[in-house]
PDB file of C-alpha atoms and ligand atoms in Angstrom:
ATOM      1  CA  MET H  25       0.144  -0.044   0.116  1.00  0.00           C
ATOM      2  CA  SER H  26       1.149   3.462  -0.777  1.00  0.00           C
ATOM      3  CA  LYS H  27       2.118   5.664   2.169  1.00  0.00           C
ATOM      4  CA  PRO H  28      -0.490   8.524   2.990  1.00  0.00           C
ATOM      5  CA  ASN H  29       0.665  12.043   1.852  1.00  0.00           C
ATOM      6  CA  VAL H  30       1.032  14.150   4.922  1.00  0.00           C
ATOM      7  CA  LEU H  31       1.594  18.263   4.733  1.00  0.00           C
ATOM      8  CA  GLN H  32       4.309  19.163   7.258  1.00  0.00           C
ATOM      9  CA  VAL H  33       4.041  22.649   8.313  1.00  0.00           C
ATOM     10  CA  GLY H  34       7.145  23.138  10.232  1.00  0.00           C
ATOM     11  CA  PHE H  35      10.463  21.534  11.571  1.00  0.00           C
ATOM     12  CA  TYR H  36      10.469  18.631  13.668  1.00  0.00           C
ATOM     13  CA  PRO H  37      13.726  16.969  15.109  1.00  0.00           C
ATOM     14  CA  LYS H  38      15.665  14.006  13.471  1.00  0.00           C
ATOM     15  CA  TRP H  39      14.091  11.653  16.039  1.00  0.00           C
ATOM     16  CA  ASP H  40      10.434  12.525  14.944  1.00  0.00           C
ATOM     17  CA  GLN H  41      11.525  13.287  11.233  1.00  0.00           C
ATOM     18  CA  GLU H  42      12.790   9.833  10.782  1.00  0.00           C
ATOM     19  CA  PRO H  43       9.967   7.714  11.648  1.00  0.00           C
ATOM     20  CA  LEU H  44       7.393  10.050   9.980  1.00  0.00           C
ATOM     21  CA  ASP H  45       9.556   9.924   6.833  1.00  0.00           C
ATOM     22  CA  ALA H  46       9.506   6.003   7.207  1.00  0.00           C
ATOM     23  CA  ALA H  47       5.618   5.569   7.566  1.00  0.00           C
ATOM     24  CA  PHE H  48       4.500   8.744   5.495  1.00  0.00           C
ATOM     25  CA  ASN H  49       5.193  10.715   2.414  1.00  0.00           C
ATOM     26  CA  MET H  50       6.066  13.871   4.275  1.00  0.00           C
ATOM     27  CA  HIS H  51       5.559  17.247   2.150  1.00  0.00           C
ATOM     28  CA  LYS H  52       7.828  19.757   3.682  1.00  0.00           C
ATOM     29  CA  TYR H  53       5.809  23.048   3.450  1.00  0.00           C
ATOM     30  CA  PHE H  54       8.252  24.933   5.510  1.00  0.00           C
ATOM     31  CA  GLU H  55      11.257  24.221   2.929  1.00  0.00           C
ATOM     32  CA  ALA H  56       9.355  25.305  -0.197  1.00  0.00           C
ATOM     33  CA  ASP H  57      10.303  28.636  -1.691  1.00  0.00           C
ATOM     34  CA  ASP H  58       7.088  29.406  -3.313  1.00  0.00           C
ATOM     35  CA  LYS H  59       4.343  28.093  -0.785  1.00  0.00           C
ATOM     36  CA  SER H  60       1.445  28.890  -2.872  1.00  0.00           C
ATOM     37  CA  ALA H  61       2.784  26.913  -5.808  1.00  0.00           C
ATOM     38  CA  PHE H  62       3.938  24.062  -3.685  1.00  0.00           C
ATOM     39  CA  LEU H  63       0.297  23.861  -1.854  1.00  0.00           C
ATOM     40  CA  SER H  64      -1.195  23.903  -5.535  1.00  0.00           C
ATOM     41  CA  THR H  65       1.042  20.950  -6.537  1.00  0.00           C
ATOM     42  CA  VAL H  66       0.646  18.625  -3.473  1.00  0.00           C
ATOM     43  CA  GLY H  67      -2.592  19.771  -1.906  1.00  0.00           C
ATOM     44  CA  PRO H  68      -5.038  17.382  -3.609  1.00  0.00           C
ATOM     45  CA  ASP H  69      -2.958  14.346  -2.476  1.00  0.00           C
ATOM     46  CA  ILE H  70      -2.581  15.476   1.150  1.00  0.00           C
ATOM     47  CA  LYS H  71      -4.795  13.493   3.692  1.00  0.00           C
ATOM     48  CA  ALA H  72      -3.393  14.836   7.032  1.00  0.00           C
ATOM     49  CA  ILE H  73      -1.504  17.918   8.030  1.00  0.00           C
ATOM     50  CA  ALA H  74       1.252  17.636  10.753  1.00  0.00           C
ATOM     51  CA  THR H  75       1.840  21.163  12.372  1.00  0.00           C
ATOM     52  CA  ARG H  76       3.041  22.780  15.486  1.00  0.00           C
ATOM     53  CA  GLY H  77       0.904  24.724  17.977  1.00  0.00           C
ATOM     54  CA  GLU H  78       2.096  28.011  17.062  1.00  0.00           C
ATOM     55  CA  LEU H  79       1.905  27.518  13.273  1.00  0.00           C
ATOM     56  CA  GLY H  80      -1.499  25.941  13.068  1.00  0.00           C
ATOM     57  CA  THR H  81      -2.753  25.828   9.651  1.00  0.00           C
ATOM     58  CA  THR H  82      -3.929  28.543   7.353  1.00  0.00           C
ATOM     59  CA  GLN H  83      -7.105  29.002   5.274  1.00  0.00           C
ATOM     60  CA  GLU H  84      -4.804  28.741   2.244  1.00  0.00           C
ATOM     61  CA  MET H  85      -3.710  25.173   3.497  1.00  0.00           C
ATOM     62  CA  LEU H  86      -7.228  23.801   4.287  1.00  0.00           C
ATOM     63  CA  ASP H  87      -8.583  25.167   0.881  1.00  0.00           C
ATOM     64  CA  ALA H  88      -5.491  23.844  -1.153  1.00  0.00           C
ATOM     65  CA  CYS H  89      -6.185  20.174   0.593  1.00  0.00           C
ATOM     66  CA  PRO H  90      -9.662  19.238  -0.292  1.00  0.00           C
ATOM     67  CA  ASN H  91      -8.908  15.462   0.573  1.00  0.00           C
ATOM     68  CA  LEU H  92      -7.842  16.340   4.008  1.00  0.00           C
ATOM     69  CA  GLU H  93      -8.895  14.046   6.787  1.00  0.00           C
ATOM     70  CA  ILE H  94      -6.826  14.865   9.882  1.00  0.00           C
ATOM     71  CA  VAL H  95      -4.664  17.850  11.313  1.00  0.00           C
ATOM     72  CA  CYS H  96      -2.128  16.385  13.994  1.00  0.00           C
ATOM     73  CA  VAL H  97      -0.794  19.439  16.161  1.00  0.00           C
ATOM     74  CA  TYR H  98       2.550  19.026  17.992  1.00  0.00           C
ATOM     75  CA  GLY H  99       1.412  21.157  21.153  1.00  0.00           C
ATOM     76  CA  VAL H 100      -1.422  21.506  23.466  1.00  0.00           C
ATOM     77  CA  GLY H 101      -2.826  24.690  22.124  1.00  0.00           C
ATOM     78  CA  PHE H 102      -4.757  24.532  18.896  1.00  0.00           C
ATOM     79  CA  ASP H 103      -5.854  28.119  18.797  1.00  0.00           C
ATOM     80  CA  ALA H 104      -3.919  28.501  15.461  1.00  0.00           C
ATOM     81  CA  VAL H 105      -6.097  25.730  13.803  1.00  0.00           C
ATOM     82  CA  ASP H 106      -9.607  26.735  12.692  1.00  0.00           C
ATOM     83  CA  VAL H 107     -11.281  23.718  14.637  1.00  0.00           C
ATOM     84  CA  ASP H 108     -14.984  24.866  13.537  1.00  0.00           C
ATOM     85  CA  ALA H 109     -13.883  24.709   9.881  1.00  0.00           C
ATOM     86  CA  CYS H 110     -12.413  21.499  10.180  1.00  0.00           C
ATOM     87  CA  SER H 111     -15.370  19.875  12.146  1.00  0.00           C
ATOM     88  CA  THR H 112     -17.747  21.248   9.416  1.00  0.00           C
ATOM     89  CA  ARG H 113     -15.483  19.397   6.899  1.00  0.00           C
ATOM     90  CA  GLY H 114     -15.350  16.247   8.783  1.00  0.00           C
ATOM     91  CA  ILE H 115     -11.552  16.783   9.530  1.00  0.00           C
ATOM     92  CA  HIS H 116     -10.324  15.448  12.726  1.00  0.00           C
ATOM     93  CA  VAL H 117      -7.989  17.428  14.859  1.00  0.00           C
ATOM     94  CA  THR H 118      -5.704  16.246  17.567  1.00  0.00           C
ATOM     95  CA  ASN H 119      -3.255  17.809  20.048  1.00  0.00           C
ATOM     96  CA  THR H 120      -0.491  16.844  22.471  1.00  0.00           C
ATOM     97  CA  PRO H 121      -2.095  17.292  25.858  1.00  0.00           C
ATOM     98  CA  ASP H 122      -0.719  16.176  29.325  1.00  0.00           C
ATOM     99  CA  VAL H 123       2.779  15.149  28.118  1.00  0.00           C
ATOM    100  CA  LEU H 124       3.852  18.568  28.384  1.00  0.00           C
ATOM    101  CA  THR H 125       2.017  19.984  31.563  1.00  0.00           C
ATOM    102  CA  LYS H 126       4.755  19.564  34.145  1.00  0.00           C
ATOM    103  CA  ASP H 127       7.496  20.828  31.956  1.00  0.00           C
ATOM    104  CA  VAL H 128       5.409  24.078  30.988  1.00  0.00           C
ATOM    105  CA  ALA H 129       4.651  24.487  34.859  1.00  0.00           C
ATOM    106  CA  ASP H 130       8.220  23.922  35.473  1.00  0.00           C
ATOM    107  CA  LEU H 131       9.140  26.890  33.360  1.00  0.00           C
ATOM    108  CA  GLY H 132       6.292  29.255  34.603  1.00  0.00           C
ATOM    109  CA  VAL H 133       7.657  28.617  38.141  1.00  0.00           C
ATOM    110  CA  THR H 134      11.355  29.051  37.107  1.00  0.00           C
ATOM    111  CA  MET H 135      10.194  32.481  35.293  1.00  0.00           C
ATOM    112  CA  LEU H 136       8.246  33.687  38.346  1.00  0.00           C
ATOM    113  CA  LEU H 137      11.286  32.875  40.635  1.00  0.00           C
ATOM    114  CA  ALA H 138      14.019  34.045  38.215  1.00  0.00           C
ATOM    115  CA  GLN H 139      12.250  37.483  37.737  1.00  0.00           C
ATOM    116  CA  SER H 140      11.428  38.058  41.194  1.00  0.00           C
ATOM    117  CA  ARG H 141      14.921  37.641  42.228  1.00  0.00           C
ATOM    118  CA  SER H 142      16.532  39.020  39.126  1.00  0.00           C
ATOM    119  CA  ILE H 143      18.331  36.038  38.306  1.00  0.00           C
ATOM    120  CA  ILE H 144      19.584  37.121  34.912  1.00  0.00           C
ATOM    121  CA  GLY H 145      20.504  40.778  35.926  1.00  0.00           C
ATOM    122  CA  ALA H 146      22.373  39.136  39.067  1.00  0.00           C
ATOM    123  CA  SER H 147      24.241  36.785  36.788  1.00  0.00           C
ATOM    124  CA  GLN H 148      25.287  39.770  34.447  1.00  0.00           C
ATOM    125  CA  TRP H 149      26.561  41.627  37.340  1.00  0.00           C
ATOM    126  CA  VAL H 150      28.822  38.874  38.225  1.00  0.00           C
ATOM    127  CA  ARG H 151      30.001  38.346  34.502  1.00  0.00           C
ATOM    128  CA  ASP H 152      30.616  41.965  33.481  1.00  0.00           C
ATOM    129  CA  GLY H 153      32.686  42.611  36.585  1.00  0.00           C
ATOM    130  CA  SER H 154      29.964  44.975  38.326  1.00  0.00           C
ATOM    131  CA  TRP H 155      30.207  42.938  41.480  1.00  0.00           C
ATOM    132  CA  ALA H 156      33.956  43.650  42.057  1.00  0.00           C
ATOM    133  CA  ALA H 157      33.448  47.396  40.648  1.00  0.00           C
ATOM    134  CA  LYS H 158      30.280  48.474  42.242  1.00  0.00           C
ATOM    135  CA  GLY H 159      29.789  46.229  45.187  1.00  0.00           C
ATOM    136  CA  LEU H 160      26.569  44.433  46.079  1.00  0.00           C
ATOM    137  CA  TYR H 161      23.708  43.805  43.768  1.00  0.00           C
ATOM    138  CA  PRO H 162      20.642  45.726  44.401  1.00  0.00           C
ATOM    139  CA  LEU H 163      18.103  43.927  46.731  1.00  0.00           C
ATOM    140  CA  GLN H 164      14.898  42.223  45.181  1.00  0.00           C
ATOM    141  CA  SER H 165      11.631  41.782  46.650  1.00  0.00           C
ATOM    142  CA  ARG H 166      10.756  38.332  48.530  1.00  0.00           C
ATOM    143  CA  VAL H 167       8.911  35.611  46.799  1.00  0.00           C
ATOM    144  CA  TRP H 168       7.555  33.225  49.649  1.00  0.00           C
ATOM    145  CA  GLY H 169       4.493  34.415  51.518  1.00  0.00           C
ATOM    146  CA  LYS H 170       3.065  36.520  48.826  1.00  0.00           C
ATOM    147  CA  LYS H 171      -0.140  35.918  46.913  1.00  0.00           C
ATOM    148  CA  VAL H 172      -0.361  34.307  43.281  1.00  0.00           C
ATOM    149  CA  GLY H 173      -3.472  34.380  41.125  1.00  0.00           C
ATOM    150  CA  ILE H 174      -3.633  31.570  38.434  1.00  0.00           C
ATOM    151  CA  LEU H 175      -5.736  32.674  35.401  1.00  0.00           C
ATOM    152  CA  GLY H 176      -6.942  29.448  34.408  1.00  0.00           C
ATOM    153  CA  LEU H 177      -6.878  26.333  36.474  1.00  0.00           C
ATOM    154  CA  GLY H 178      -6.645  23.744  33.888  1.00  0.00           C
ATOM    155  CA  ARG H 179      -3.891  20.987  33.916  1.00  0.00           C
ATOM    156  CA  ILE H 180      -1.190  23.365  33.445  1.00  0.00           C
ATOM    157  CA  GLY H 181      -2.522  25.961  35.917  1.00  0.00           C
ATOM    158  CA  TYR H 182      -2.961  22.997  38.634  1.00  0.00           C
ATOM    159  CA  GLU H 183       0.597  22.128  38.376  1.00  0.00           C
ATOM    160  CA  VAL H 184       1.687  25.710  38.669  1.00  0.00           C
ATOM    161  CA  ALA H 185      -0.244  26.214  41.745  1.00  0.00           C
ATOM    162  CA  LYS H 186       0.691  22.990  43.155  1.00  0.00           C
ATOM    163  CA  ARG H 187       4.429  23.778  42.812  1.00  0.00           C
ATOM    164  CA  LEU H 188       4.144  27.287  44.165  1.00  0.00           C
ATOM    165  CA  SER H 189       2.226  26.269  47.331  1.00  0.00           C
ATOM    166  CA  GLY H 190       5.423  24.321  48.073  1.00  0.00           C
ATOM    167  CA  PHE H 191       7.045  27.993  48.175  1.00  0.00           C
ATOM    168  CA  ASP H 192       4.623  29.137  50.668  1.00  0.00           C
ATOM    169  CA  LEU H 193       2.724  31.528  48.321  1.00  0.00           C
ATOM    170  CA  ASP H 194      -1.018  32.090  48.984  1.00  0.00           C
ATOM    171  CA  ILE H 195      -3.002  30.407  46.009  1.00  0.00           C
ATOM    172  CA  ALA H 196      -5.979  32.032  44.366  1.00  0.00           C
ATOM    173  CA  TYR H 197      -7.401  31.269  41.076  1.00  0.00           C
ATOM    174  CA  ALA H 198      -9.965  32.329  38.312  1.00  0.00           C
ATOM    175  CA  ASP H 199     -11.828  29.817  36.081  1.00  0.00           C
ATOM    176  CA  ILE H 200     -15.485  29.091  34.616  1.00  0.00           C
ATOM    177  CA  GLU H 201     -16.194  27.453  37.841  1.00  0.00           C
ATOM    178  CA  ALA H 202     -14.655  26.530  41.207  1.00  0.00           C
ATOM    179  CA  LYS H 203     -12.600  23.318  40.872  1.00  0.00           C
ATOM    180  CA  GLU H 204     -13.544  20.585  43.316  1.00  0.00           C
ATOM    181  CA  TYR H 205      -9.737  19.445  43.093  1.00  0.00           C
ATOM    182  CA  ALA H 206      -8.597  22.750  44.474  1.00  0.00           C
ATOM    183  CA  PRO H 207     -10.428  22.963  47.960  1.00  0.00           C
ATOM    184  CA  ASP H 208      -7.670  24.886  49.732  1.00  0.00           C
ATOM    185  CA  TRP H 209      -7.309  27.619  47.154  1.00  0.00           C
ATOM    186  CA  ILE H 210      -9.356  30.620  46.868  1.00  0.00           C
ATOM    187  CA  PHE H 211     -11.707  30.942  43.958  1.00  0.00           C
ATOM    188  CA  ILE H 212     -12.019  34.530  42.561  1.00  0.00           C
ATOM    189  CA  PRO H 213     -13.545  34.192  39.312  1.00  0.00           C
ATOM    190  CA  ASP H 214     -13.363  37.822  38.154  1.00  0.00           C
ATOM    191  CA  PRO H 215      -9.725  38.349  36.460  1.00  0.00           C
ATOM    192  CA  VAL H 216      -9.753  42.041  37.680  1.00  0.00           C
ATOM    193  CA  SER H 217     -10.613  40.852  41.157  1.00  0.00           C
ATOM    194  CA  LEU H 218      -7.995  38.434  41.197  1.00  0.00           C
ATOM    195  CA  ALA H 219      -5.418  40.653  39.858  1.00  0.00           C
ATOM    196  CA  ALA H 220      -6.281  43.180  42.578  1.00  0.00           C
ATOM    197  CA  HIS H 221      -5.791  40.095  44.895  1.00  0.00           C
ATOM    198  CA  ALA H 222      -2.617  38.937  43.478  1.00  0.00           C
ATOM    199  CA  ASP H 223       0.982  40.020  43.718  1.00  0.00           C
ATOM    200  CA  PHE H 224       2.017  37.642  40.892  1.00  0.00           C
ATOM    201  CA  LEU H 225      -0.592  36.911  38.181  1.00  0.00           C
ATOM    202  CA  VAL H 226       0.206  33.831  36.221  1.00  0.00           C
ATOM    203  CA  VAL H 227      -1.644  33.048  32.957  1.00  0.00           C
ATOM    204  CA  THR H 228      -2.224  29.590  32.084  1.00  0.00           C
ATOM    205  CA  LEU H 229      -5.565  29.672  30.176  1.00  0.00           C
ATOM    206  CA  ALA H 230      -5.956  27.915  26.901  1.00  0.00           C
ATOM    207  CA  ALA H 231      -6.523  30.588  24.309  1.00  0.00           C
ATOM    208  CA  SER H 232      -9.446  31.113  22.151  1.00  0.00           C
ATOM    209  CA  GLU H 233     -11.497  33.961  20.681  1.00  0.00           C
ATOM    210  CA  LYS H 234     -13.331  34.106  23.793  1.00  0.00           C
ATOM    211  CA  THR H 235     -10.145  34.677  25.968  1.00  0.00           C
ATOM    212  CA  ARG H 236      -8.375  37.235  23.647  1.00  0.00           C
ATOM    213  CA  HIS H 237      -7.158  40.157  25.822  1.00  0.00           C
ATOM    214  CA  ILE H 238      -8.693  38.875  28.791  1.00  0.00           C
ATOM    215  CA  VAL H 239      -5.711  40.322  30.693  1.00  0.00           C
ATOM    216  CA  SER H 240      -6.897  43.768  29.740  1.00  0.00           C
ATOM    217  CA  LYS H 241      -5.695  47.186  30.905  1.00  0.00           C
ATOM    218  CA  GLU H 242      -7.964  46.972  33.623  1.00  0.00           C
ATOM    219  CA  VAL H 243      -6.775  43.707  34.891  1.00  0.00           C
ATOM    220  CA  LEU H 244      -3.032  45.359  34.638  1.00  0.00           C
ATOM    221  CA  ASP H 245      -4.247  48.529  36.530  1.00  0.00           C
ATOM    222  CA  ALA H 246      -5.580  45.980  39.322  1.00  0.00           C
ATOM    223  CA  LEU H 247      -2.449  44.317  39.476  1.00  0.00           C
ATOM    224  CA  GLY H 248      -0.720  47.537  40.561  1.00  0.00           C
ATOM    225  CA  PRO H 249       2.919  48.914  40.744  1.00  0.00           C
ATOM    226  CA  GLU H 250       3.911  46.096  43.229  1.00  0.00           C
ATOM    227  CA  GLY H 251       2.371  43.448  40.833  1.00  0.00           C
ATOM    228  CA  SER H 252       4.206  40.974  38.098  1.00  0.00           C
ATOM    229  CA  ILE H 253       2.589  38.901  35.418  1.00  0.00           C
ATOM    230  CA  ILE H 254       3.760  35.779  34.033  1.00  0.00           C
ATOM    231  CA  ASN H 255       2.428  34.400  30.578  1.00  0.00           C
ATOM    232  CA  ILE H 256       3.135  30.642  29.424  1.00  0.00           C
ATOM    233  CA  SER H 257       0.034  30.400  27.740  1.00  0.00           C
ATOM    234  CA  ARG H 258      -0.586  32.360  24.539  1.00  0.00           C
ATOM    235  CA  ALA H 259       0.022  36.169  23.800  1.00  0.00           C
ATOM    236  CA  SER H 260      -3.444  36.657  22.791  1.00  0.00           C
ATOM    237  CA  ASN H 261      -4.609  36.251  26.234  1.00  0.00           C
ATOM    238  CA  ILE H 262      -3.055  39.581  27.065  1.00  0.00           C
ATOM    239  CA  ASP H 263      -3.544  43.096  25.414  1.00  0.00           C
ATOM    240  CA  GLU H 264       0.281  43.315  24.480  1.00  0.00           C
ATOM    241  CA  GLU H 265      -0.110  46.982  23.904  1.00  0.00           C
ATOM    242  CA  ALA H 266      -1.546  47.710  27.317  1.00  0.00           C
ATOM    243  CA  LEU H 267       1.154  45.464  28.798  1.00  0.00           C
ATOM    244  CA  LEU H 268       4.081  47.311  27.205  1.00  0.00           C
ATOM    245  CA  THR H 269       2.540  50.683  28.187  1.00  0.00           C
ATOM    246  CA  ALA H 270       2.238  49.228  31.891  1.00  0.00           C
ATOM    247  CA  LEU H 271       5.823  48.074  31.956  1.00  0.00           C
ATOM    248  CA  GLU H 272       7.037  51.401  30.451  1.00  0.00           C
ATOM    249  CA  ASN H 273       5.268  53.414  32.932  1.00  0.00           C
ATOM    250  CA  GLN H 274       5.840  50.901  35.719  1.00  0.00           C
ATOM    251  CA  THR H 275       2.143  50.749  36.664  1.00  0.00           C
ATOM    252  CA  ILE H 276       3.027  46.958  37.085  1.00  0.00           C
ATOM    253  CA  ARG H 277       6.319  45.995  38.430  1.00  0.00           C
ATOM    254  CA  SER H 278       7.527  43.548  36.045  1.00  0.00           C
ATOM    255  CA  ALA H 279       6.505  40.497  33.463  1.00  0.00           C
ATOM    256  CA  ALA H 280       7.954  37.213  32.552  1.00  0.00           C
ATOM    257  CA  LEU H 281       6.746  36.181  29.048  1.00  0.00           C
ATOM    258  CA  ASP H 282       7.152  33.008  26.885  1.00  0.00           C
ATOM    259  CA  VAL H 283       4.821  34.062  24.358  1.00  0.00           C
ATOM    260  CA  PHE H 284       4.581  37.256  22.032  1.00  0.00           C
ATOM    261  CA  GLU H 285       2.009  38.643  19.477  1.00  0.00           C
ATOM    262  CA  SER H 286       4.216  38.445  16.448  1.00  0.00           C
ATOM    263  CA  GLU H 287       6.741  35.912  17.747  1.00  0.00           C
ATOM    264  CA  PRO H 288       9.520  35.303  16.792  1.00  0.00           C
ATOM    265  CA  ASN H 289       9.583  38.816  15.892  1.00  0.00           C
ATOM    266  CA  LEU H 290       8.555  40.480  19.103  1.00  0.00           C
ATOM    267  CA  ASN H 291       7.746  44.210  19.472  1.00  0.00           C
ATOM    268  CA  PRO H 292      11.061  45.960  19.661  1.00  0.00           C
ATOM    269  CA  ARG H 293       9.726  47.866  22.711  1.00  0.00           C
ATOM    270  CA  PHE H 294      10.102  44.701  24.808  1.00  0.00           C
ATOM    271  CA  LEU H 295      13.717  44.836  24.127  1.00  0.00           C
ATOM    272  CA  GLU H 296      14.041  48.321  25.741  1.00  0.00           C
ATOM    273  CA  LEU H 297      12.767  47.210  29.059  1.00  0.00           C
ATOM    274  CA  ASP H 298      14.814  46.020  31.991  1.00  0.00           C
ATOM    275  CA  ASN H 299      11.676  44.899  33.856  1.00  0.00           C
ATOM    276  CA  VAL H 300      10.808  41.950  31.598  1.00  0.00           C
ATOM    277  CA  LEU H 301      12.034  38.464  31.317  1.00  0.00           C
ATOM    278  CA  LEU H 302      11.879  37.390  27.793  1.00  0.00           C
ATOM    279  CA  GLN H 303      11.872  33.487  26.745  1.00  0.00           C
ATOM    280  CA  PRO H 304      11.571  32.056  23.207  1.00  0.00           C
ATOM    281  CA  HIS H 305       8.171  30.199  23.436  1.00  0.00           C
ATOM    282  CA  HIS H 306       9.945  27.155  24.905  1.00  0.00           C
ATOM    283  CA  ALA H 307       7.806  25.860  27.873  1.00  0.00           C
ATOM    284  CA  SER H 308       7.735  22.483  26.562  1.00  0.00           C
ATOM    285  CA  GLY H 309      11.185  22.434  25.358  1.00  0.00           C
ATOM    286  CA  THR H 310      12.845  19.492  27.052  1.00  0.00           C
ATOM    287  CA  PHE H 311      14.203  16.454  25.114  1.00  0.00           C
ATOM    288  CA  GLU H 312      11.785  14.081  27.270  1.00  0.00           C
ATOM    289  CA  THR H 313       8.744  15.922  26.545  1.00  0.00           C
ATOM    290  CA  ARG H 314       9.416  16.862  22.899  1.00  0.00           C
ATOM    291  CA  LYS H 315       9.875  13.159  22.221  1.00  0.00           C
ATOM    292  CA  GLU H 316       6.562  12.262  23.812  1.00  0.00           C
ATOM    293  CA  MET H 317       4.842  14.964  21.730  1.00  0.00           C
ATOM    294  CA  GLY H 318       6.401  13.910  18.609  1.00  0.00           C
ATOM    295  CA  LYS H 319       5.281  10.270  19.440  1.00  0.00           C
ATOM    296  CA  LEU H 320       1.870  11.445  20.197  1.00  0.00           C
ATOM    297  CA  VAL H 321       1.637  13.319  16.892  1.00  0.00           C
ATOM    298  CA  ARG H 322       2.967   9.944  14.948  1.00  0.00           C
ATOM    299  CA  ASP H 323       0.488   7.702  17.144  1.00  0.00           C
ATOM    300  CA  ASN H 324      -2.424   9.869  16.118  1.00  0.00           C
ATOM    301  CA  LEU H 325      -1.442   9.815  12.529  1.00  0.00           C
ATOM    302  CA  LEU H 326      -0.927   5.796  12.277  1.00  0.00           C
ATOM    303  CA  ALA H 327      -4.182   5.318  14.504  1.00  0.00           C
ATOM    304  CA  HIS H 328      -5.994   7.320  11.922  1.00  0.00           C
ATOM    305  CA  PHE H 329      -4.797   5.693   8.884  1.00  0.00           C
ATOM    306  CA  ALA H 330      -5.240   2.223  10.669  1.00  0.00           C
ATOM    307  CA  GLY H 331      -9.021   3.110  11.316  1.00  0.00           C
ATOM    308  CA  ALA H 332      -8.382   2.921  15.009  1.00  0.00           C
ATOM    309  CA  PRO H 333      -9.612   5.498  17.559  1.00  0.00           C
ATOM    310  CA  LEU H 334      -7.490   8.590  18.048  1.00  0.00           C
ATOM    311  CA  LEU H 335      -5.605   9.080  21.158  1.00  0.00           C
ATOM    312  CA  THR H 336      -5.947  12.726  21.800  1.00  0.00           C
ATOM    313  CA  LYS H 337      -8.932  14.207  19.799  1.00  0.00           C
ATOM    314  CA  VAL H 338      -9.822  17.981  20.018  1.00  0.00           C
ATOM    315  CA  ASN H 339     -13.191  17.697  17.946  1.00  0.00           C
TER     316      ASN H 339
HETATM  317  O1  GLV I  98       2.808  26.457  22.975  1.00  0.00           O
HETATM  318  C1  GLV I  98       2.836  25.247  22.970  1.00  0.00           C
HETATM  319  C2  GLV I  98       1.788  24.160  22.918  1.00  0.00           C
HETATM  320  O2  GLV I  98       0.824  24.774  22.672  1.00  0.00           O
HETATM  321  O3  GLV I  98       2.067  23.103  23.283  1.00  0.00           O
END
């Protein structure tokens, strides 16, 4: 039997690419110079799209692939795929939940601690000779005993909260409803009230049209000049213009961000700020987790073409 044709939207590591190439005809969209011409040529043969969370699919891709059956996302976030349009056409969508939860939570907590204690700046102080030349590093503000607000207590939010309660932080959270698995944590459903309560606002919300700019100017104003925000979800959850203005005017203390509106080309205003910690959207970026994510993409593709149940369906 001939191998199914798969449109591959972005790069995968060698340990994923080799087994994918062995099982499927992988058509590498990201390597094509003329992407529209490439889609017109291969589109009619494509049965599956393998993409990454931040790349998703475009309308042009979906239109060019009339025989598409499944979209497999390497990532938990599927906001860059038009799931409604896929469902209407009977196209399955899968993602890679669970396997990345703890790594994403680890990075969120690391970012909170690193930004609060100015780990990057302090390291630079040692490296550039400031320690010897200028003396003691400026004091930073304590982490333990403060209040954290988790915006979105799903799988990742829960793991962040669990870790931070080990640092003796008071945990509050916002979600659509109170969670029975969080009896010791304070439920504050309104994001403005949560921000007003918190010293650290950690955004762990799955992104959708409904959550776009849920962290608004009003939320940032409520967080206030002693407050910090940490985003390990999607840039669209925060009004980035309002965030930049708040950081520039120091109406919030600081931010630690793994995601940006036009990543990887972020707004240059971020680079001018010394109260923001910048990360290259790599919260799931460990060997162990990325290998599990790649396996899940492959296993969903294999299950689909074998007529078996999908492992991690979105629709
Ligand atoms: O951003 C990463 C993901 O959605 O897994």
